[in-house]
XYZ file of C-alpha atoms in Angstrom:
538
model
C 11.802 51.974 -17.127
C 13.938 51.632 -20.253
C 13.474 48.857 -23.188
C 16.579 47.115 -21.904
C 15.244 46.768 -17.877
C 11.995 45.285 -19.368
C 13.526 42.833 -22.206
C 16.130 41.490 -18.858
C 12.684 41.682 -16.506
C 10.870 39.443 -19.358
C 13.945 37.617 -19.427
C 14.226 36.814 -15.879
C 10.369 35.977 -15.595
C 10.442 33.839 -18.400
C 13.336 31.853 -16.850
C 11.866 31.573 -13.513
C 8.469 30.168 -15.171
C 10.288 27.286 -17.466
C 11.951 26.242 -13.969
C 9.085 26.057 -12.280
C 7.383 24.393 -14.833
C 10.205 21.784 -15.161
C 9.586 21.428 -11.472
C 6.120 20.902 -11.731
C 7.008 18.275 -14.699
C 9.687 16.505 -12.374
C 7.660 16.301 -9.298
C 4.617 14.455 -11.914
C 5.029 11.125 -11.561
C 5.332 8.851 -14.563
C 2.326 6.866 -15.136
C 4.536 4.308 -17.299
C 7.032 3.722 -14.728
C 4.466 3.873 -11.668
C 2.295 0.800 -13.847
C 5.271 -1.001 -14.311
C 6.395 -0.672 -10.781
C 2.686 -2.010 -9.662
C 3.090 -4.872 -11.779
C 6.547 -6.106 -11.293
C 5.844 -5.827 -7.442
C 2.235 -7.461 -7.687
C 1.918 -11.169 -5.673
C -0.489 -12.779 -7.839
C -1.031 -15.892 -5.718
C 1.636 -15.283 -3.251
C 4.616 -17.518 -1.734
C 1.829 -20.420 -0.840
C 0.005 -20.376 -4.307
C 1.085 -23.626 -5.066
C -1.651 -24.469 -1.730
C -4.934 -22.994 -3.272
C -6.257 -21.714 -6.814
C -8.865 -19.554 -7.289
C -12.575 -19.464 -7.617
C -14.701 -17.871 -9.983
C -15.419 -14.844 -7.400
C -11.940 -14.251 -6.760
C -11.674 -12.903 -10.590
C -13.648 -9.473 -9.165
C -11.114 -9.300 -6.074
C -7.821 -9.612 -8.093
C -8.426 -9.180 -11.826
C -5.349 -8.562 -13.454
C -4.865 -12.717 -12.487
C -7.899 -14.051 -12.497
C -10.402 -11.851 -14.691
C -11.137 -13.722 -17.995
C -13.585 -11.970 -20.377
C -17.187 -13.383 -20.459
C -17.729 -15.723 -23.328
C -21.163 -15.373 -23.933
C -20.858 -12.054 -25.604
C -18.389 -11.908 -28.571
C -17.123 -9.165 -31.230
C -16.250 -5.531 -30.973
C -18.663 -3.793 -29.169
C -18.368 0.232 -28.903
C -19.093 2.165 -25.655
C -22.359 3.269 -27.361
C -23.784 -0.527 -27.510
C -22.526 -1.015 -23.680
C -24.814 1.737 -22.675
C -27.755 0.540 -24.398
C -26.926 -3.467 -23.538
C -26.311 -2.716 -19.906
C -29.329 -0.009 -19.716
C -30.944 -2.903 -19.540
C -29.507 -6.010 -18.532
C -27.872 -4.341 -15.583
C -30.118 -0.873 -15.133
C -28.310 -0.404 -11.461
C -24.855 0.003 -12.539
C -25.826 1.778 -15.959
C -27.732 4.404 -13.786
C -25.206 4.607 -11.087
C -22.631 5.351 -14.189
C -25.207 7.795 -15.985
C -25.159 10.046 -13.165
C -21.552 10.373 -12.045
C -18.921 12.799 -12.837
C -17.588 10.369 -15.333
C -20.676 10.509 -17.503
C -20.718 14.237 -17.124
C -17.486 16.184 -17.209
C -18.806 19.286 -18.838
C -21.111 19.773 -15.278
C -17.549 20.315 -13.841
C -16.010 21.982 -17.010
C -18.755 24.683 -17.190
C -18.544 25.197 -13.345
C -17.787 29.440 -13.039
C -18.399 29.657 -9.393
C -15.458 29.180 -6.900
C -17.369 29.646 -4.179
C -19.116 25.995 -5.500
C -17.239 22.806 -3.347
C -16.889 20.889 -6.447
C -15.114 24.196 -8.260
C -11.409 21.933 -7.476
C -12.654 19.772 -9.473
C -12.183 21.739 -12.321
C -8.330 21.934 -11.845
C -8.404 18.169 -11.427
C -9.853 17.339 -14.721
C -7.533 20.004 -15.842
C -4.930 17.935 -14.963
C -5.952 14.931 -15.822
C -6.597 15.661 -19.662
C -2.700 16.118 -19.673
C -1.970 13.547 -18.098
C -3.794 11.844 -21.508
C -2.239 14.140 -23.844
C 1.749 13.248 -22.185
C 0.431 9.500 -22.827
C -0.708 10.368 -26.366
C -4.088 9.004 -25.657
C -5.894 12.429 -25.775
C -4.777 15.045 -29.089
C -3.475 18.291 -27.870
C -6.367 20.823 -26.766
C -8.915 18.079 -27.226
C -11.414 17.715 -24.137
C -12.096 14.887 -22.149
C -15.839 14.231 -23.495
C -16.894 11.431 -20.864
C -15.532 8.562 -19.091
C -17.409 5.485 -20.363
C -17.065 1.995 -20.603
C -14.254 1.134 -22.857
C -12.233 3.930 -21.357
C -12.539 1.750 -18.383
C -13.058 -1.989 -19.593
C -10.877 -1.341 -22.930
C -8.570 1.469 -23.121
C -8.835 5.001 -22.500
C -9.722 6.683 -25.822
C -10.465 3.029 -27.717
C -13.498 3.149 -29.645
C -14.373 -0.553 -29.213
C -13.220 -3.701 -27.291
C -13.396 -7.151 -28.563
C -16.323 -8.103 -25.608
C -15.027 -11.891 -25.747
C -11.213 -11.538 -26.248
C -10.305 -7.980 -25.061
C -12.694 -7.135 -22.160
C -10.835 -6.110 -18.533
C -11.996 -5.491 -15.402
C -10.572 -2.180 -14.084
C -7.897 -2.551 -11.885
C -5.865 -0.080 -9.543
C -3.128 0.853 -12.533
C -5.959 1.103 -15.416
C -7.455 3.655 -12.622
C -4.220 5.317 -12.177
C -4.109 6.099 -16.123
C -6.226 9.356 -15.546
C -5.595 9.942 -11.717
C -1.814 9.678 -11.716
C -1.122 11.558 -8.410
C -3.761 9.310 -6.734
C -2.354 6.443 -7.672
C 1.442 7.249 -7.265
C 0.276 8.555 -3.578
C -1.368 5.069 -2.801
C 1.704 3.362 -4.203
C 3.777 5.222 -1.312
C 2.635 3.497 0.859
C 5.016 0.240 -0.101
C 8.082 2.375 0.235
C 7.336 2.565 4.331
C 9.821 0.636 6.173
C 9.676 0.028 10.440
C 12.655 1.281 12.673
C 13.389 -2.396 13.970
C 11.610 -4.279 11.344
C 8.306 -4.315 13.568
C 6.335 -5.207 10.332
C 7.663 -6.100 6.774
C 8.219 -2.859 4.053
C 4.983 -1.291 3.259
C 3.122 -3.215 6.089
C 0.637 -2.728 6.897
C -1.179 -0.863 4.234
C -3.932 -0.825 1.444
C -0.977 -0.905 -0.927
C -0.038 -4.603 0.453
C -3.150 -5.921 1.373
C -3.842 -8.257 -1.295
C 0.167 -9.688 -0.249
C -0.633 -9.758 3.449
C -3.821 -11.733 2.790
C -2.545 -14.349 -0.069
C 1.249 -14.840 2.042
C -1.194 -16.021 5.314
C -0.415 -19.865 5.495
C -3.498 -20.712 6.920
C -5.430 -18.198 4.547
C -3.534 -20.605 1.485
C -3.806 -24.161 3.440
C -7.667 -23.888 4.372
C -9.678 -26.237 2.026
C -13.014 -24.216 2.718
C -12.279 -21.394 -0.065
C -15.213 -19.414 -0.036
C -15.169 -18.534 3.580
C -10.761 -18.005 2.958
C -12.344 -15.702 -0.136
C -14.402 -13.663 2.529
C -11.028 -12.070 3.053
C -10.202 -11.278 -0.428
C -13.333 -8.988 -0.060
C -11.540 -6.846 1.800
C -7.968 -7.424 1.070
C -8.432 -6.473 -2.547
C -7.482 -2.711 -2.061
C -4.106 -3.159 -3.341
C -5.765 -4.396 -6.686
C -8.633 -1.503 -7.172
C -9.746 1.461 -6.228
C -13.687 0.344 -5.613
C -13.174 -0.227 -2.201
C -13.715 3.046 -1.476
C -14.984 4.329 -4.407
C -18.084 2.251 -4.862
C -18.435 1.604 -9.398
C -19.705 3.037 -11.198
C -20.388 5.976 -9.174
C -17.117 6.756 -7.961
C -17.929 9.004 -5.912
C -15.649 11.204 -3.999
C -18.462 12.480 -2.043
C -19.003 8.968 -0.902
C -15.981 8.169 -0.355
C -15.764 11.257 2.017
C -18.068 9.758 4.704
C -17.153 7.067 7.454
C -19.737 4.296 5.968
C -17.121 4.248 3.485
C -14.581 2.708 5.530
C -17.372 0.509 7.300
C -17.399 -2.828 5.023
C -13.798 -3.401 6.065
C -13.001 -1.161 9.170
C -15.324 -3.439 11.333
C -15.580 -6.565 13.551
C -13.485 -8.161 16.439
C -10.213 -7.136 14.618
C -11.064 -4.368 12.700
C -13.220 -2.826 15.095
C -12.805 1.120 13.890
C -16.014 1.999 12.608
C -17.781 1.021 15.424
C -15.123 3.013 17.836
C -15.484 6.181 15.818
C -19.399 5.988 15.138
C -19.961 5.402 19.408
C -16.853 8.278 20.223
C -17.936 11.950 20.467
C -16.861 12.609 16.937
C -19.137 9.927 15.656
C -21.925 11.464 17.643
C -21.550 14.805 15.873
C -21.147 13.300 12.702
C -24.205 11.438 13.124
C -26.520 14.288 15.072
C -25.316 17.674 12.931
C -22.636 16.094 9.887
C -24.965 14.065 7.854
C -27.513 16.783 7.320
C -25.238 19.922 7.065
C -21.954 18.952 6.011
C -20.695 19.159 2.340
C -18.786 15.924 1.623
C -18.388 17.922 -1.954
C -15.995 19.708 -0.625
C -12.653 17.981 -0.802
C -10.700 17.588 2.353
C -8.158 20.472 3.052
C -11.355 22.941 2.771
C -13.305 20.534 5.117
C -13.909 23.035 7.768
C -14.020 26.281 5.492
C -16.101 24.921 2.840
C -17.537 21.500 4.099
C -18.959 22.520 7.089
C -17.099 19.837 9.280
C -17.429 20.662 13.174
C -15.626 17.342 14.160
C -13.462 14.963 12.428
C -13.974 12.124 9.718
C -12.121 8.454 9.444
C -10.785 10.236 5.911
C -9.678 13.721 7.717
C -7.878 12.554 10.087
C -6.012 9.091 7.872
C -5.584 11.170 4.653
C -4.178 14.053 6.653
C -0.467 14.480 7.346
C 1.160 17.907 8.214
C -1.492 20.074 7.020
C -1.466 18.266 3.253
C -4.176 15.687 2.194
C -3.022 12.353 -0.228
C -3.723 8.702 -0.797
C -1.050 7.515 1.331
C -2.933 6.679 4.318
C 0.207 5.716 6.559
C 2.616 8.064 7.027
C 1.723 8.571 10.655
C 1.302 5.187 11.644
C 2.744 3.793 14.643
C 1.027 1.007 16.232
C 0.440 -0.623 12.954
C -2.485 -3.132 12.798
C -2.247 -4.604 16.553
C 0.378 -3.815 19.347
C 3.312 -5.757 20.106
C 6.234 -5.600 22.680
C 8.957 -4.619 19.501
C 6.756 -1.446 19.386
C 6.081 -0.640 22.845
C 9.655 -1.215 23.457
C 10.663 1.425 21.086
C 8.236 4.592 21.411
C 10.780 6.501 22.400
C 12.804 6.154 18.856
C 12.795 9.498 16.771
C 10.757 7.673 14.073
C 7.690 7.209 16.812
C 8.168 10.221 18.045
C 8.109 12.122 14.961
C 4.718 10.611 13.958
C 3.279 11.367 17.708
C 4.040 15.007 17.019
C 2.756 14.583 13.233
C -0.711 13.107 15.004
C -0.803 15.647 17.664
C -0.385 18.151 14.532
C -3.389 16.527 13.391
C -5.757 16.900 16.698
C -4.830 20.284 17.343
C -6.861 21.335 14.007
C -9.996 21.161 16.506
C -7.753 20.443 20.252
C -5.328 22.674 22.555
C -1.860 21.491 21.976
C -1.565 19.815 25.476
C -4.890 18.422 25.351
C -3.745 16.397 22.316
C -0.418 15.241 24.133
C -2.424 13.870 26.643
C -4.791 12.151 24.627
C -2.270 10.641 22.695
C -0.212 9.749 25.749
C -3.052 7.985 27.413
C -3.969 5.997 24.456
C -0.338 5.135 24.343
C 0.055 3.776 28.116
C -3.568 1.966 27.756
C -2.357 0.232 25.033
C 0.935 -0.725 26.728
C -1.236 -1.865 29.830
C -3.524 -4.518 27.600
C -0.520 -5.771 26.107
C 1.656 -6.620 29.311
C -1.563 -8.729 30.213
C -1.973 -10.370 27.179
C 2.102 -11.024 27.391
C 1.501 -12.326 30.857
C -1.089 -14.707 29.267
C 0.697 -15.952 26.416
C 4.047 -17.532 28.118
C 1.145 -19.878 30.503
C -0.547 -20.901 27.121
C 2.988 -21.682 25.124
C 4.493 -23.207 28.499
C 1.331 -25.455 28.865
C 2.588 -26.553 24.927
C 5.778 -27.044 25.921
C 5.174 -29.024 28.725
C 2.605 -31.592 26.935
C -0.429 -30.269 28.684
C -2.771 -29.236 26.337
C -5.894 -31.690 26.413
C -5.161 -34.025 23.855
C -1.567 -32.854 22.771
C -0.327 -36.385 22.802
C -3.102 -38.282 21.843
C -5.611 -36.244 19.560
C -3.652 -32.570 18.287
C -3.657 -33.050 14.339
C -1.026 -30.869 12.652
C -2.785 -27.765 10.825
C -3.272 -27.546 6.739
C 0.345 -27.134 5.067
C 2.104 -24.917 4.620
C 0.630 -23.811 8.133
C 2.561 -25.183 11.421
C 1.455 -25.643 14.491
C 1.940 -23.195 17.119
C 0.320 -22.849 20.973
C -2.628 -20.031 20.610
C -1.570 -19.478 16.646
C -3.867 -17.220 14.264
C -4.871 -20.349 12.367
C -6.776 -21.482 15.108
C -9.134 -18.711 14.526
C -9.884 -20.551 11.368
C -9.339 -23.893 11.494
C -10.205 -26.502 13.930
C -9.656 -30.301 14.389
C -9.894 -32.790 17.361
C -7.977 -30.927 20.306
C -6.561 -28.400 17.778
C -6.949 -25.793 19.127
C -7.370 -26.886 22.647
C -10.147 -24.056 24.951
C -7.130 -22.765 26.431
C -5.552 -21.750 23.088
C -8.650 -20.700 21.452
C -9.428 -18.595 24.113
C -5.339 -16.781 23.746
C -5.724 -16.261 19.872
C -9.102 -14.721 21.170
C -6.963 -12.288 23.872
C -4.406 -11.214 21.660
C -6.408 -10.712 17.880
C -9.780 -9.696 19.086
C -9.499 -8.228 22.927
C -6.322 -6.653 22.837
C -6.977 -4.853 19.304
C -10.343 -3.927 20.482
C -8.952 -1.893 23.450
C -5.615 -0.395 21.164
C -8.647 0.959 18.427
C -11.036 1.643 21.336
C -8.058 4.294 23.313
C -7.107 5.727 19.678
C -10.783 6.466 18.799
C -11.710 7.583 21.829
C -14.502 5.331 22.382
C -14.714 4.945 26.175
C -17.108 2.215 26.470
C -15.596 0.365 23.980
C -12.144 -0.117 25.511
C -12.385 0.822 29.394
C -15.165 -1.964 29.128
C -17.530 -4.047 26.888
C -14.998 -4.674 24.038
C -11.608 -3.721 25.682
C -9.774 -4.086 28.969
C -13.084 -6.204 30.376
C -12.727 -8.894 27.429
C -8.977 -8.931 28.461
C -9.932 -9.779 31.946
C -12.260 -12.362 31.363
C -9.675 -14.433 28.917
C -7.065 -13.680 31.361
C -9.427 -15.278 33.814
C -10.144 -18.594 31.738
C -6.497 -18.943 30.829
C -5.044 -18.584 34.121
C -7.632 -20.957 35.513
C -7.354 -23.198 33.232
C -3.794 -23.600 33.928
C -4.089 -24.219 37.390
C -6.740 -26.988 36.549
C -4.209 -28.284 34.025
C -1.355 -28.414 35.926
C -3.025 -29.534 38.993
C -4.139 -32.375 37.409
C -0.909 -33.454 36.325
C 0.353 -32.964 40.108
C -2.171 -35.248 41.486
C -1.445 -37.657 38.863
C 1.927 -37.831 39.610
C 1.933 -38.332 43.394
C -0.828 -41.096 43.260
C 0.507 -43.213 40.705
C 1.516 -45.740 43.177
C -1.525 -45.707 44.572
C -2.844 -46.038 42.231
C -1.025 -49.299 40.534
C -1.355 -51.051 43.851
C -5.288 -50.563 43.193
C -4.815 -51.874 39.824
C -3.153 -54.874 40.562
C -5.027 -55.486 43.756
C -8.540 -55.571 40.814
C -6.312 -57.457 38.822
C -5.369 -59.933 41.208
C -8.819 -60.207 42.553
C -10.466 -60.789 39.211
C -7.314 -63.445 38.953
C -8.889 -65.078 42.368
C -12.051 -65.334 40.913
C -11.518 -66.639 37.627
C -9.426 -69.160 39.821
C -12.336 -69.875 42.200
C -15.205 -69.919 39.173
C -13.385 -72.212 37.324
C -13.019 -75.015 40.256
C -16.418 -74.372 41.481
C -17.753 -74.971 37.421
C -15.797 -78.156 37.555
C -16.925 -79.155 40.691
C -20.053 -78.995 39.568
C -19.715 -80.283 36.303
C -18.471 -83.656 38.681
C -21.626 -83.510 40.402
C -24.013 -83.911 37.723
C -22.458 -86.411 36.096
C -22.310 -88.837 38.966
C -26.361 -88.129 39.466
C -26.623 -88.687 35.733
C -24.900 -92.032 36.283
């Protein structure tokens, strides 16, 4: 090979590497435009804030609003006198920190063995020391030494905060300063728009949750704000990461495992921990994953490398043809409960597409056709709760609309602004006052938010007692039951009412006139006698 073949070789490979490189470089997200996105897009108290304002607890759910640094310590303080301060005044979190990756980089730095689950991680703080460097907030071939506190409650790479004036409590962007690609994943999920407009953009999703909650009328017009707040404990995803990465370990390992999920992902509505924990995959999870299973390992090596022999909440949500990421929805189809503008429309391409993209997903463990069948049944159960919910929701709003509701004339007081009243509404889950919500309509918001979820997550999680029975299509039947007898009482009642009014005014008058005839009668016989003793007295 001659000197001119090599020099056009070198040539050649030194062209293909810049354009992959400036490849690489376009397809990094800019942290900068991804922050200012977050906070230009960001609710803050939401369409109905002029209804509530906060308290003091809500300043942990939604700092970047609320969070106001703690005035009984003031000056700069460096990350040096945090450790020390908090080693003591709050040993749990300063030992939780001590012993996380964040206090100990050069464990993953040092790491030489790629057969070792955590060896990724090597590659990740690899990447995100330039992330640093490209913001100018780490010098160019200077390592990462730790993560401490004023990288998180200051500035990454500050040497002191003023405690009183300058302290912050982490929120989802400051996170996204080192883990870019996380964040910009998460931040995907917002760009997710519905076919026929079944749910707003980026609904529903841990990138709108905080909005979701806040934009609820009746979550805005309750006056009892620390049980409203118990919903901010959840709904704060969209404004931090330590949802699922409990502080100050922040542990991916953790957040690997189903109890992760379980603080939200459970309850009447939210019912999926409990449907994955009592399905077959929960069982091996609990019986063989717990003991042998690597949660080190990160996800795309979870069978390989982690040891998995049946499926996780996080391998199956954070999965999406074959490639792991933050953005937890790209396969959703349902949404958060089922409704007839869905069912109606399975058959688009955009439902369709995500079947295949979940069947995709099942056949990592499942024959194709065993998946397709799965899928198909949950699909058709679903569709089967919700005609009968349906069925049950025209009685309830035509027993509204016909005046019938116990009460509704007399004793229905109009729910907190800038709620409105509505026949079996989701405010009366929260709110109650006189005949608001009547049993009938209690007992509907009850079918559709609680029984009718329970069976969709029940089919999808493949928890058979849960949704053939004690949570699920059972539940469904008993409301069904109440409502449809109630309406029969209801209207009944209104029937016989009708057809004996007559009756019954003739009765009335015939009391009336009788008590008339006595009154009559009593008075003559009082004056008679009052006759009679005067003419003895005389």
């Amino acid at each position: 090979m001659n000197y001119k073949t090599i020099s056009r070789l070198f040539f050649w490979a030194l062209a293909l590497t810049l354009a992959f490189a400036s490849i690489a470089r376009a397809a990094t997200p800019d942290i900068q435009d991804l922050k200012s996105s977050y906070y230009k897009d960001h609710p803050g108290k939401g369409k109905h804030g002029q209804y509530w304002e906060p308290i003091p607890i809500q300043k942990y759910w939604n700092p970047k609003d609320f969070y106001k640094p703690p005035a009984t310590v003031q000056g700069e303080k460096t990350s040096a006198e945090c450790t020390t301060c908090h080693q003591a005044l709050t040993p749990g979190a300063y030992h939780a920190w001590k012993t996380s990756v964040h206090a100990n980089l050069d464990n993953i730095r040092n790491l030489s063995n790629g057969a070792d689950a955590r060896y990724y991680k090597k590659q990740k703080l690899e990447e995100v020391e330039q992330n640093l460097r490209k913001q100018g907030l780490l010098a160019e071939g200077e390592p990462l030494k730790e993560v401490g506190c004023i990288d998180c409650h200051g500035g990454v790479g500050a040497k002191s905060v003023d405690h009183g004036k300058k302290l912050v409590m982490p929120d989802r962007a400051a996170c996204g300063t080192c883990h870019v690609d996380q964040f910009a994943e998460s931040e995907a999920e917002k760009k997710q728009e519905w076919p026929q407009g079944q749910w707003p953009k980026g609904h529903p999703s841990h990138a709108q949750d905080w909005k979701a909650n806040v934009e609820t009328a009746i979550w805005a017009g309750m006056p009892e704000r620390e049980i409203a707040q118990g919903c901010d404990m959840c709904h704060y995803q969209q404004n931090k990461c330590d949802g699922c990465h409990t502080r100050h370990s922040f542990s991916v390992a953790e957040a690997r495992q189903p109890e992760a999920c379980a603080t939200c992902h459970n309850g009447v509505d939210h019912n999926e921990y409990e449907n994955f924990q009592l399905s077959k995959h929960g069982t091996i999870y609990q019986t063989l994953g717990k003991a042998k299973w690597n949660f080190e390992a990160q996800l795309k090596d979870a069978v390989t490398k982690g040891g998995y022999t049946a499926p996780t909440c996080q391998y199956c949500h954070f999965e999406f043809e074959g490639e792991f990421s933050h953005n937890l929805v790209r396969k959703v189809r349902w949404g958060f409960n089922p409704t007839t503008a869905i069912a109606d429309n399975l058959n688009h391409p955009w439902f369709q597409d995500r079947k295949e993209a979940w069947q995709k997903t099942c056949e990592n463990c499942h024959s194709a056709s065993f998946a397709e069948a799965y899928l198909t049944t949950a699909d058709k159960g679903t569709i089967s709760g919700l005609k009968v919910e349906q069925e049950a929701k025209k009685v309830v709003e035509a027993l509204h609309k016909d005046g019938l509701l116990p009460g509704q004339k007399t004793n229905r007081p109009a729910p907190p602004a800038p709620e409105k009243d509505a026949a079996g509404g989701f405010f009366q889950l929260f709110w109650a006052k006189g005949n608001n919500p009547s049993a009938v309509e209690r007992v509907h918001a009850d079918m559709w938010e609680h029984d009718l979820i329970k069976l969709y997550k029940g089919l999808f999680h493949a928890n058979p007692g849960g949704f053939t029975y004690t949570e699920g299509w059972s539940e469904l039947m008993k409301d069904y039951t109440l409502i449809m007898d109630e309406n029969t009482k209801l209207r009944e009642g209104k029937s016989h009412t009708s057809q004996a009014e007559p009756e019954a005014k003739s009765i009335r008058q015939a009391f009336i006139d009788d008590l008339s005839n006595r009154y009559v009668l009593g008075t003559a016989l009082a004056g008679a006698g009052i006759i009679v003793i005067r003419r003895r007295r005389r």
